[in-house]
Coordinates of C-alpha atoms in Angstrom, one line a residue:
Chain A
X1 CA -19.3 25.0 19.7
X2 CA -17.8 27.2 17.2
X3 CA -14.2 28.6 17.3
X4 CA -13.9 32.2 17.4
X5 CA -12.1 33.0 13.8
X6 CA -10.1 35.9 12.4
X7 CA -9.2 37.7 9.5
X8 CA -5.8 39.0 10.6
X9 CA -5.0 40.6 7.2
X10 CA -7.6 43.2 7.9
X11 CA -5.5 43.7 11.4
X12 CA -3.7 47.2 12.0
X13 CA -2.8 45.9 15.5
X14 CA -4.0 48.9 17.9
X15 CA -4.4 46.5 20.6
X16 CA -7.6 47.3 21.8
X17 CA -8.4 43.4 21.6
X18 CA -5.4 42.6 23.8
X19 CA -6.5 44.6 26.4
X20 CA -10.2 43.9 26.8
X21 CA -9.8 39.9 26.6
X22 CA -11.0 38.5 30.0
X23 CA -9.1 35.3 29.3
X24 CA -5.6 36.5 28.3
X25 CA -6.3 34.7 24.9
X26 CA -5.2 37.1 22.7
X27 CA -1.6 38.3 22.4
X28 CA 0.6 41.1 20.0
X29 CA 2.3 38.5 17.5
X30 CA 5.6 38.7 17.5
X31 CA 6.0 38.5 13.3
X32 CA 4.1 41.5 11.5
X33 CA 0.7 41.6 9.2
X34 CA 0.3 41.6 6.0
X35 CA 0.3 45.6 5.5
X36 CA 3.1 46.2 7.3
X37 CA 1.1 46.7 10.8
X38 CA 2.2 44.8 13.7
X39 CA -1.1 41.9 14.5
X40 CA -2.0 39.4 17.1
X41 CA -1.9 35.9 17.8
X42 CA -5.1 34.3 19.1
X43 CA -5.3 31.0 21.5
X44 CA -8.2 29.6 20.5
X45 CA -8.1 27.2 23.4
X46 CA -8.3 30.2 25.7
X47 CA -11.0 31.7 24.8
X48 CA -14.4 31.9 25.9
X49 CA -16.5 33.8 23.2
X50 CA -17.8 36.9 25.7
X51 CA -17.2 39.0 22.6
X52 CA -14.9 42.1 23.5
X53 CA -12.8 41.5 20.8
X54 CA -15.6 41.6 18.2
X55 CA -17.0 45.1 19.9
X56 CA -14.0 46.4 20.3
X57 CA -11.6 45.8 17.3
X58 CA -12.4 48.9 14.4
X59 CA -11.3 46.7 12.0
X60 CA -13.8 44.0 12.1
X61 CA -10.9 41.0 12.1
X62 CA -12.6 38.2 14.8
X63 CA -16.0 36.7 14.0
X64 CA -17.6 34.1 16.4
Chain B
X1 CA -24.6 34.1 20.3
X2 CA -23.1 34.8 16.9
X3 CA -21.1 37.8 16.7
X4 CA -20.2 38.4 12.6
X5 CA -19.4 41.5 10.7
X6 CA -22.7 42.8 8.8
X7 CA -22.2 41.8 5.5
X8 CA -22.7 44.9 4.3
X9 CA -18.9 45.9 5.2
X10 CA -16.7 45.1 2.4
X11 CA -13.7 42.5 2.8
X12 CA -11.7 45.5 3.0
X13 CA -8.2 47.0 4.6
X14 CA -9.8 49.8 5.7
X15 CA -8.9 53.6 5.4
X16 CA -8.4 54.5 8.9
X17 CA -5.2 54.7 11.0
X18 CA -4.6 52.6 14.0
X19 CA -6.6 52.5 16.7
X20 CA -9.4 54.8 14.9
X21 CA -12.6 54.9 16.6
X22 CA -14.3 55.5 13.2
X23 CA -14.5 51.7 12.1
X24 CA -15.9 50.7 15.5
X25 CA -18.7 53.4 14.7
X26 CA -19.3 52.1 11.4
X27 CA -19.7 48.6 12.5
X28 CA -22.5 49.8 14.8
X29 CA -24.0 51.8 11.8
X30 CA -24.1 49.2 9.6
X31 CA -25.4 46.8 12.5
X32 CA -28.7 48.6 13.5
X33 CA -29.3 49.1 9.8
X34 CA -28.7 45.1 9.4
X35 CA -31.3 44.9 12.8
X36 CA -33.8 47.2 11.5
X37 CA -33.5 45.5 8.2
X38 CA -33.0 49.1 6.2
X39 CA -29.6 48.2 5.0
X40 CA -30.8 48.6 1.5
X41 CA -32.3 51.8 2.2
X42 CA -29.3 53.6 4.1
X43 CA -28.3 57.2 2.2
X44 CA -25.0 58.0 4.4
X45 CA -24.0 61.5 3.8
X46 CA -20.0 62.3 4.1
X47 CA -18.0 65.0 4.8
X48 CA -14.7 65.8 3.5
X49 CA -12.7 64.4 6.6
X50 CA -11.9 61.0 7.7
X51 CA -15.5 59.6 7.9
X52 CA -15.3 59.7 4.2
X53 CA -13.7 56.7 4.4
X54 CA -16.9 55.4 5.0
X55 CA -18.0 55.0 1.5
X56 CA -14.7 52.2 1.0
X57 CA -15.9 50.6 3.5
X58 CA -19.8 50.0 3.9
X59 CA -21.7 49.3 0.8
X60 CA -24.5 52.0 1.2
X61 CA -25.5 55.3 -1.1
X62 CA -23.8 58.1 -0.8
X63 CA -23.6 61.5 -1.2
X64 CA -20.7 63.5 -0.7
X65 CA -21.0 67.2 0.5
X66 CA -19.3 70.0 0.7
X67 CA -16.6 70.6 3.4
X68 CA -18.6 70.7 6.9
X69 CA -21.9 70.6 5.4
X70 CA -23.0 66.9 5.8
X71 CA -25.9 67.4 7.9
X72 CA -27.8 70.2 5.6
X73 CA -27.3 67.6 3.1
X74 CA -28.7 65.0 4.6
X75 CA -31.4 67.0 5.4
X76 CA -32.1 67.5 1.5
X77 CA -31.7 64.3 0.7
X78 CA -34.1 63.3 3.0
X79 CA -37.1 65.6 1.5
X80 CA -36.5 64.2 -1.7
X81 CA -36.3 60.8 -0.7
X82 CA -38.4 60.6 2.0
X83 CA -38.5 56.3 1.9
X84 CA -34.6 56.4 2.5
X85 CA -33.1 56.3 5.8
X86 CA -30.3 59.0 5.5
X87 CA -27.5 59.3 7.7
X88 CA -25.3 62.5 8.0
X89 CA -21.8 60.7 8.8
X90 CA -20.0 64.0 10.4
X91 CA -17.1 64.5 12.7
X92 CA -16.6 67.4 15.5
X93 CA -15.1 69.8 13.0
X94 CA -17.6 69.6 10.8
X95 CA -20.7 69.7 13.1
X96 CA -19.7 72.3 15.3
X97 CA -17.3 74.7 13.4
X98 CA -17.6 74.4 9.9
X99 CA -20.6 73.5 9.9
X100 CA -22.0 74.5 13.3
X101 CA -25.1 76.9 11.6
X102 CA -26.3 74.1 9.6
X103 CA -26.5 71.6 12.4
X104 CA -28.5 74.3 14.7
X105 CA -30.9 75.0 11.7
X106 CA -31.3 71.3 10.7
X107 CA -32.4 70.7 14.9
X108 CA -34.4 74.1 14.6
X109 CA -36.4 72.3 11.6
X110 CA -36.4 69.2 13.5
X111 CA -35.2 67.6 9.8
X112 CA -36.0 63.8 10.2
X113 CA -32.3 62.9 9.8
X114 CA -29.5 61.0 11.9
X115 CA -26.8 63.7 12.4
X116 CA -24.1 61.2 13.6
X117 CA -21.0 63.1 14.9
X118 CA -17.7 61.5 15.6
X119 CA -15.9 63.6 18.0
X120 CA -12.2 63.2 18.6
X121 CA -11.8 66.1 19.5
X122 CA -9.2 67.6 17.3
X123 CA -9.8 68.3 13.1
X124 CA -8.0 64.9 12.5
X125 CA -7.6 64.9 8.2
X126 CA -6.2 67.9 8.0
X127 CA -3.6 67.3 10.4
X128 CA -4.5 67.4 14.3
X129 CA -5.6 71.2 14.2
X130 CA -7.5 72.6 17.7
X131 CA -11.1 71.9 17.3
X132 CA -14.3 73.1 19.0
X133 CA -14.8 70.4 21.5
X134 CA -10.6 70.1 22.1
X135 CA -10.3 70.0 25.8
X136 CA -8.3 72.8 27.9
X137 CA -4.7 72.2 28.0
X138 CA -5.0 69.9 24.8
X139 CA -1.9 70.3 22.6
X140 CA -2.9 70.3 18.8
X141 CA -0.8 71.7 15.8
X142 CA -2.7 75.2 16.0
X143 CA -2.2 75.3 19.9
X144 CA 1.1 73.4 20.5
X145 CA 1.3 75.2 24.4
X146 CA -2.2 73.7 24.7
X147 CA -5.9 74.9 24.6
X148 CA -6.3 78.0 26.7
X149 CA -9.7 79.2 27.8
X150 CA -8.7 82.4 27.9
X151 CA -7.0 82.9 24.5
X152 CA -9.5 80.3 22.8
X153 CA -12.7 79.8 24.6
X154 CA -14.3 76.7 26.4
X155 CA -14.6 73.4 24.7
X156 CA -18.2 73.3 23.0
X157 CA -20.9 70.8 24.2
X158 CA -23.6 69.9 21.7
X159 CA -25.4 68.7 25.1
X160 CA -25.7 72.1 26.2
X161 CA -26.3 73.9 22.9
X162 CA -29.3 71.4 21.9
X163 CA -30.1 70.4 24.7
X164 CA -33.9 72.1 24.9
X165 CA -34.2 71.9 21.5
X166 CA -38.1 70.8 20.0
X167 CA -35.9 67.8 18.5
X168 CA -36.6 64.1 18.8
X169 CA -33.1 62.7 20.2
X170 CA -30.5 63.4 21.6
X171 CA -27.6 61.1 23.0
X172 CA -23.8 61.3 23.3
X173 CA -22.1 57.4 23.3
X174 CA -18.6 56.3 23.6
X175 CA -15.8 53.9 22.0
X176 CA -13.8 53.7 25.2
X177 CA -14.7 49.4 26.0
X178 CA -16.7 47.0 24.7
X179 CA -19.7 47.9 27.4
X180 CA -19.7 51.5 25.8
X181 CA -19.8 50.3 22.3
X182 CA -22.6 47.7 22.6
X183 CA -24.3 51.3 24.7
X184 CA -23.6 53.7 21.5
X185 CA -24.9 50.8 19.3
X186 CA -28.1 51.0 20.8
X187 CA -28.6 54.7 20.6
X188 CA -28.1 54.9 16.9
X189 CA -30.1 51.8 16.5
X190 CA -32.8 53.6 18.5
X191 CA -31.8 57.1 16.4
X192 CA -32.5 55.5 13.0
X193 CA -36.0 53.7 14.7
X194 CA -37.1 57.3 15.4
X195 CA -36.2 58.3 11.9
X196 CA -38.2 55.2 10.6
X197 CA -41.5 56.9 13.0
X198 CA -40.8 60.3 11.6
X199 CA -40.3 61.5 15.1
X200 CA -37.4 64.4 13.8
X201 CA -33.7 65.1 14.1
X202 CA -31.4 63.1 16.3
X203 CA -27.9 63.4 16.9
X204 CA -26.1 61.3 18.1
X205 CA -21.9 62.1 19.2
X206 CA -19.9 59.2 19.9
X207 CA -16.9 60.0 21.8
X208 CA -13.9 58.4 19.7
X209 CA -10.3 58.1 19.9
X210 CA -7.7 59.9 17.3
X211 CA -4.1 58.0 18.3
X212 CA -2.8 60.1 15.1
X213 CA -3.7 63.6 16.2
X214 CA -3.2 63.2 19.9
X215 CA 0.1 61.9 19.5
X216 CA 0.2 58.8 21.5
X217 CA -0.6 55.2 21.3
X218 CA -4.1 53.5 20.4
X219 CA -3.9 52.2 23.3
X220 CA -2.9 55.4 25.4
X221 CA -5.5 57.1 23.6
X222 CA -8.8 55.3 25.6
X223 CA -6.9 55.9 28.3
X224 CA -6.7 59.1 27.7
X225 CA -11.1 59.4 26.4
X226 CA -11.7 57.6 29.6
X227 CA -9.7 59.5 32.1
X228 CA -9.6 63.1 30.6
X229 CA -12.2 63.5 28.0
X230 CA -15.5 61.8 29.4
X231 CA -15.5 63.5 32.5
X232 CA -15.8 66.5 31.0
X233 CA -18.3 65.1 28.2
X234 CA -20.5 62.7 29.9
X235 CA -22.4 60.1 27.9
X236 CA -26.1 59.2 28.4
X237 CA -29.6 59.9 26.9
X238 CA -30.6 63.8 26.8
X239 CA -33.5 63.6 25.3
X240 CA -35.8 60.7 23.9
X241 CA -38.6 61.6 21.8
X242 CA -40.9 64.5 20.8
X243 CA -38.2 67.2 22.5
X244 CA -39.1 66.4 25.7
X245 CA -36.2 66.2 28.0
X246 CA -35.8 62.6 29.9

């Protein structure tokens, strides 16, 4: 099974992704982005693919 | 299940700020139009406000109108091109202030567009000002002791304005979790359908976040459009096809 993947350059971390993941997999990183926004840290191991992220995030960073 | 970006959206930082409802509307946009498979044929229509940002983003035609005018626009575009499925990208300030005469004649005319209206309620480019649809007690830069219905009038509800209009769709969707998304998703997918079968105008409002303008978090601010702000504008189907009300 594929891994969920990001694009975390594209990430302007609002958080919405934090918030709506089921398994706790995804977490505000605690070093910055690439345009100065704060971003998140993703355990892959953790997740379960339901997809909230995807919906969610208005910056199209995960793919699965 | 694969879940990808359509790949009509650029490999872009996008325009937005944080927490923006506008990309998540986009994405659904450009989704249904992947579905349908009318990418190729998509005319979006843009005002001058923050779904401009649109045209950095998706890789359709566009057209950009004048200040609050997207969806008479659209409405010429689409009687010149009458293969293309055009799409007036508006926001709340647009379609019901500036604009609000060209969106009631476009439904009048049952124009066989997608009017697709973000509403955050505030006008969010230029800089948070009180807005048609801003809620009573809502502190914006034009009303900084809050909205007062009194001194400013009731928020406006396209529901109520349109809602026995001859027109072929009506539907107001939200951005506030994932279940409402993948709901507002399937609206405008079913909005541009009825476009494809000549049925008439739709409009469709997506209930959206501005973290900016309301002065709080991203975060904070579905809070706030779940708890404050859908009450008062429900979401849901008000009429599906032919102007008859469901």
């Amino acid at each position: 099974m594929e891994k969920i993947k990001t694009n975390l350059a594209r990430c302007k971390g609002c958080f919405y992704c934090v918030a709506f993941c089921p398994k706790k997999a995804i977490t505000p990183s605690k070093t910055g982005g690439t345009n100065g926004y704060p971003t998140v840290r993703v355990d892959v191991e953790k997740c379960s693919k339901c997809g909230n992220c995807y919906r969610i995030c208005p910056d199209f960073v995960f793919e699965l | 299940m694969t879940l990808r970006k359509p790949c009509t959206i650029k490999d872009v930082h996008t325009g937005w700020c944080q927490g923006c409802g506008h990309g998540i509307v986009v994405r659904c946009i450009a989704e249904a139009a992947e579905q349908l498979g009318v990418s190729d044929r998509i005319v979006a229509v843009m005002d001058v406000a923050c779904g401009a940002f649109i045209e950095s983003t998706v890789t359709y035609n566009y057209l950009g109108a004048a200040h609050g005018r997207p969806i008479i626009a659209a409405a010429g575009v689409k009687r010149v091109l009458k293969d293309d499925v055009v799409i007036a990208h508006a926001g709340d300030g647009s379609a019901y202030a500036i604009g609000i005469e060209s969106t009631i004649h476009a439904a009048l005319r049952n124009e066989n567009i997608l009017a697709l209206v973000v509403n955050n309620c505030v006008f969010g480019m230029t800089g948070g000002q009180m807005s048609p649809t801003s809620i009573i007690g809502q502190r914006t830069t034009s009303s900084p002791s809050g909205r007062s219905a009194v001194r400013d009038g009731s928020p406006f509800d396209v529901v109520k304005t349109l809602r026995h209009f001859d027109i072929a769709y009506l539907s107001r969707g939200s951005v506030d979790s994932p279940q409402e998304v993948e709901r507002t998703q399937s609206m405008i997918k079913k909005a541009l359908q009825k476009q494809l079968d000549k049925e008439g105008f739709c409009l469709v409002e997506v209930l959206s976040p501005c973290p900016t303008n309301w002065g709080t978090t991203p975060l904070n601010s579905l809070k706030k459009l779940r708890e404050e702000i859908k009450p008062l504008f429900p979401v849901g189907e008000y009429i599906d096809k032919g102007g008859q009300p469901v």
